[in-house]
Amino acid sequence: RPMSALFDFPSLLTVILLFICTAAFTRSMYPTIFDSAPVQDQDGNVVTGKHHGLRGLAWKASRVGERLSPYVAACCVVMAIHILFFK
């Protein structure tokens, strides 16, 4: 019986890599899509809000994809070779 992608470790890594790549690409097309609404603090200064929920997770994944893009790309190539030739 086939396992779910969440319980099979190579499939879980593939899902995480695809999520990071999708979030980074989406952020490159729409730079403010994952940003939270600005709020005012007690002194009247405008600050960015906290990142919560799925939007916060996508914001963090897009940051990882932007800052570690050579490593993410290398991981994607390794996973593609693993899926094509060893699975």
N, C-alpha and C. Protein backbone atom coordinates (compact mmCIF):
# COMPACT_ATOMS: atom_id res chain seq x y z
N ARG A 1 0.84 -1.18 0.00
CA ARG A 1 0.00 0.00 0.00
C ARG A 1 0.88 1.25 0.00
N PRO A 2 0.62 2.21 -0.88
CA PRO A 2 1.48 3.40 -0.94
C PRO A 2 1.27 4.29 0.28
N MET A 3 2.39 4.90 0.72
CA MET A 3 2.33 5.78 1.88
C MET A 3 2.04 7.21 1.44
N SER A 4 1.57 8.00 2.36
CA SER A 4 1.35 9.42 2.12
C SER A 4 2.69 10.13 2.00
N ALA A 5 2.71 11.28 1.33
CA ALA A 5 3.94 12.05 1.16
C ALA A 5 4.46 12.59 2.49
N LEU A 6 3.60 12.67 3.49
CA LEU A 6 4.04 13.18 4.78
C LEU A 6 4.76 12.13 5.61
N PHE A 7 4.60 10.85 5.28
CA PHE A 7 5.21 9.79 6.06
C PHE A 7 6.39 9.14 5.36
N ASP A 8 6.58 9.42 4.09
CA ASP A 8 7.70 8.92 3.33
C ASP A 8 8.74 10.05 3.24
N PHE A 9 9.92 9.86 3.84
CA PHE A 9 10.88 10.95 4.00
C PHE A 9 11.32 11.58 2.67
N PRO A 10 11.69 10.82 1.65
CA PRO A 10 12.06 11.47 0.38
C PRO A 10 10.91 12.27 -0.24
N SER A 11 9.70 11.78 -0.11
CA SER A 11 8.55 12.52 -0.63
C SER A 11 8.30 13.79 0.17
N LEU A 12 8.50 13.71 1.48
CA LEU A 12 8.36 14.90 2.33
C LEU A 12 9.38 15.96 1.94
N LEU A 13 10.62 15.55 1.69
CA LEU A 13 11.64 16.50 1.24
C LEU A 13 11.26 17.13 -0.10
N THR A 14 10.70 16.34 -0.99
CA THR A 14 10.27 16.86 -2.29
C THR A 14 9.16 17.89 -2.12
N VAL A 15 8.21 17.61 -1.25
CA VAL A 15 7.11 18.56 -1.00
C VAL A 15 7.65 19.85 -0.40
N ILE A 16 8.58 19.75 0.54
CA ILE A 16 9.15 20.95 1.16
C ILE A 16 9.93 21.77 0.13
N LEU A 17 10.74 21.10 -0.70
CA LEU A 17 11.49 21.82 -1.74
C LEU A 17 10.56 22.49 -2.74
N LEU A 18 9.52 21.81 -3.14
CA LEU A 18 8.56 22.42 -4.07
C LEU A 18 7.85 23.61 -3.44
N PHE A 19 7.53 23.53 -2.15
CA PHE A 19 6.90 24.65 -1.46
C PHE A 19 7.84 25.85 -1.39
N ILE A 20 9.12 25.60 -1.07
CA ILE A 20 10.10 26.69 -1.03
C ILE A 20 10.26 27.33 -2.39
N CYS A 21 10.39 26.52 -3.42
CA CYS A 21 10.55 27.06 -4.78
C CYS A 21 9.32 27.82 -5.24
N THR A 22 8.14 27.31 -4.93
CA THR A 22 6.90 28.00 -5.31
C THR A 22 6.76 29.32 -4.57
N ALA A 23 7.07 29.34 -3.29
CA ALA A 23 6.97 30.58 -2.51
C ALA A 23 7.98 31.62 -3.00
N ALA A 24 9.20 31.19 -3.30
CA ALA A 24 10.21 32.14 -3.79
C ALA A 24 9.82 32.69 -5.16
N PHE A 25 9.29 31.84 -6.03
CA PHE A 25 8.87 32.30 -7.35
C PHE A 25 7.68 33.26 -7.24
N THR A 26 6.73 32.92 -6.39
CA THR A 26 5.56 33.78 -6.21
C THR A 26 5.98 35.13 -5.65
N ARG A 27 6.91 35.14 -4.72
CA ARG A 27 7.39 36.40 -4.16
C ARG A 27 8.15 37.21 -5.20
N SER A 28 8.85 36.55 -6.12
CA SER A 28 9.55 37.30 -7.16
C SER A 28 8.57 37.93 -8.15
N MET A 29 7.43 37.30 -8.37
CA MET A 29 6.43 37.86 -9.28
C MET A 29 5.59 38.94 -8.59
N TYR A 30 5.23 38.71 -7.34
CA TYR A 30 4.40 39.63 -6.55
C TYR A 30 5.11 39.92 -5.23
N PRO A 31 5.99 40.92 -5.17
CA PRO A 31 6.86 41.11 -4.00
C PRO A 31 6.16 41.35 -2.67
N THR A 32 4.96 41.85 -2.67
CA THR A 32 4.30 42.15 -1.39
C THR A 32 3.20 41.16 -1.02
N ILE A 33 3.13 40.04 -1.71
CA ILE A 33 2.00 39.12 -1.51
C ILE A 33 2.03 38.48 -0.12
N PHE A 34 3.20 38.22 0.44
CA PHE A 34 3.28 37.56 1.75
C PHE A 34 3.50 38.54 2.88
N ASP A 35 3.61 39.82 2.59
CA ASP A 35 3.83 40.81 3.64
C ASP A 35 2.55 41.04 4.42
N SER A 36 2.70 41.25 5.71
CA SER A 36 1.53 41.54 6.53
C SER A 36 1.26 43.04 6.51
N ALA A 37 0.09 43.41 6.91
CA ALA A 37 -0.32 44.81 6.89
C ALA A 37 0.47 45.60 7.93
N PRO A 38 0.89 46.81 7.58
CA PRO A 38 1.61 47.62 8.57
C PRO A 38 0.68 48.07 9.70
N VAL A 39 1.23 48.12 10.90
CA VAL A 39 0.46 48.54 12.07
C VAL A 39 1.23 49.63 12.80
N GLN A 40 0.53 50.38 13.64
CA GLN A 40 1.17 51.42 14.43
C GLN A 40 1.42 50.90 15.84
N ASP A 41 2.62 51.18 16.35
CA ASP A 41 2.90 50.80 17.72
C ASP A 41 2.41 51.89 18.67
N GLN A 42 2.75 51.77 19.94
CA GLN A 42 2.24 52.71 20.95
C GLN A 42 2.77 54.12 20.76
N ASP A 43 3.94 54.26 20.14
CA ASP A 43 4.52 55.58 19.93
C ASP A 43 4.07 56.22 18.63
N GLY A 44 3.25 55.53 17.86
CA GLY A 44 2.76 56.07 16.59
C GLY A 44 3.63 55.72 15.40
N ASN A 45 4.69 54.92 15.61
CA ASN A 45 5.56 54.50 14.52
C ASN A 45 4.89 53.38 13.73
N VAL A 46 5.06 53.40 12.42
CA VAL A 46 4.49 52.36 11.58
C VAL A 46 5.51 51.24 11.46
N VAL A 47 5.10 50.04 11.85
CA VAL A 47 5.96 48.86 11.78
C VAL A 47 5.20 47.77 11.04
N THR A 48 5.96 46.83 10.48
CA THR A 48 5.30 45.71 9.82
C THR A 48 4.79 44.74 10.88
N GLY A 49 3.69 44.10 10.59
CA GLY A 49 3.09 43.17 11.53
C GLY A 49 3.80 41.83 11.53
N LYS A 50 3.36 40.95 12.40
CA LYS A 50 3.92 39.62 12.49
C LYS A 50 3.39 38.76 11.36
N HIS A 51 4.15 37.74 11.02
CA HIS A 51 3.74 36.81 9.98
C HIS A 51 3.19 35.55 10.65
N HIS A 52 1.90 35.30 10.47
CA HIS A 52 1.23 34.17 11.11
C HIS A 52 0.59 33.27 10.06
N GLY A 53 0.36 32.03 10.43
CA GLY A 53 -0.40 31.11 9.62
C GLY A 53 0.31 30.69 8.34
N LEU A 54 -0.48 30.33 7.34
CA LEU A 54 0.05 29.87 6.07
C LEU A 54 0.80 30.98 5.35
N ARG A 55 0.32 32.20 5.46
CA ARG A 55 1.02 33.33 4.84
C ARG A 55 2.40 33.53 5.48
N GLY A 56 2.49 33.36 6.79
CA GLY A 56 3.77 33.46 7.47
C GLY A 56 4.72 32.34 7.09
N LEU A 57 4.19 31.14 6.95
CA LEU A 57 5.00 30.00 6.52
C LEU A 57 5.51 30.21 5.10
N ALA A 58 4.65 30.72 4.22
CA ALA A 58 5.06 31.01 2.85
C ALA A 58 6.09 32.14 2.82
N TRP A 59 5.95 33.14 3.70
CA TRP A 59 6.92 34.23 3.77
C TRP A 59 8.29 33.70 4.18
N LYS A 60 8.31 32.81 5.18
CA LYS A 60 9.58 32.24 5.63
C LYS A 60 10.19 31.35 4.55
N ALA A 61 9.36 30.57 3.87
CA ALA A 61 9.87 29.71 2.78
C ALA A 61 10.42 30.55 1.63
N SER A 62 9.77 31.68 1.35
CA SER A 62 10.28 32.53 0.26
C SER A 62 11.60 33.17 0.66
N ARG A 63 11.76 33.51 1.93
CA ARG A 63 13.04 34.05 2.40
C ARG A 63 14.15 33.00 2.28
N VAL A 64 13.84 31.76 2.64
CA VAL A 64 14.82 30.69 2.50
C VAL A 64 15.17 30.50 1.03
N GLY A 65 14.17 30.52 0.16
CA GLY A 65 14.40 30.36 -1.27
C GLY A 65 15.21 31.49 -1.86
N GLU A 66 15.02 32.70 -1.36
CA GLU A 66 15.79 33.84 -1.86
C GLU A 66 17.23 33.80 -1.37
N ARG A 67 17.42 33.59 -0.10
CA ARG A 67 18.75 33.71 0.50
C ARG A 67 19.63 32.49 0.27
N LEU A 68 19.03 31.32 0.16
CA LEU A 68 19.80 30.09 -0.04
C LEU A 68 19.53 29.48 -1.40
N SER A 69 19.30 30.32 -2.41
CA SER A 69 18.88 29.80 -3.70
C SER A 69 19.88 28.83 -4.35
N PRO A 70 21.20 29.02 -4.25
CA PRO A 70 22.09 28.01 -4.85
C PRO A 70 21.95 26.64 -4.18
N TYR A 71 21.78 26.64 -2.87
CA TYR A 71 21.64 25.37 -2.15
C TYR A 71 20.28 24.72 -2.43
N VAL A 72 19.24 25.54 -2.52
CA VAL A 72 17.91 25.01 -2.84
C VAL A 72 17.92 24.44 -4.26
N ALA A 73 18.56 25.12 -5.19
CA ALA A 73 18.65 24.62 -6.56
C ALA A 73 19.42 23.30 -6.61
N ALA A 74 20.51 23.22 -5.86
CA ALA A 74 21.28 21.97 -5.83
C ALA A 74 20.45 20.83 -5.24
N CYS A 75 19.70 21.12 -4.20
CA CYS A 75 18.82 20.10 -3.60
C CYS A 75 17.74 19.65 -4.58
N CYS A 76 17.21 20.59 -5.36
CA CYS A 76 16.20 20.24 -6.36
C CYS A 76 16.79 19.33 -7.44
N VAL A 77 18.01 19.60 -7.87
CA VAL A 77 18.67 18.75 -8.86
C VAL A 77 18.91 17.36 -8.30
N VAL A 78 19.39 17.28 -7.06
CA VAL A 78 19.63 15.97 -6.44
C VAL A 78 18.33 15.19 -6.29
N MET A 79 17.27 15.87 -5.86
CA MET A 79 15.98 15.19 -5.72
C MET A 79 15.43 14.74 -7.07
N ALA A 80 15.63 15.55 -8.11
CA ALA A 80 15.17 15.16 -9.45
C ALA A 80 15.91 13.92 -9.94
N ILE A 81 17.21 13.88 -9.72
CA ILE A 81 17.98 12.69 -10.11
C ILE A 81 17.53 11.47 -9.31
N HIS A 82 17.30 11.67 -8.02
CA HIS A 82 16.83 10.56 -7.18
C HIS A 82 15.48 10.03 -7.66
N ILE A 83 14.56 10.93 -7.97
CA ILE A 83 13.23 10.52 -8.39
C ILE A 83 13.27 9.85 -9.77
N LEU A 84 14.06 10.41 -10.69
CA LEU A 84 14.09 9.87 -12.05
C LEU A 84 14.81 8.53 -12.15
N PHE A 85 15.89 8.37 -11.41
CA PHE A 85 16.73 7.18 -11.63
C PHE A 85 16.69 6.15 -10.50
N PHE A 86 16.30 6.52 -9.31
CA PHE A 86 16.37 5.59 -8.20
C PHE A 86 15.02 5.23 -7.60
N LYS A 87 13.96 5.84 -8.01
CA LYS A 87 12.66 5.54 -7.45
C LYS A 87 11.84 4.70 -8.38
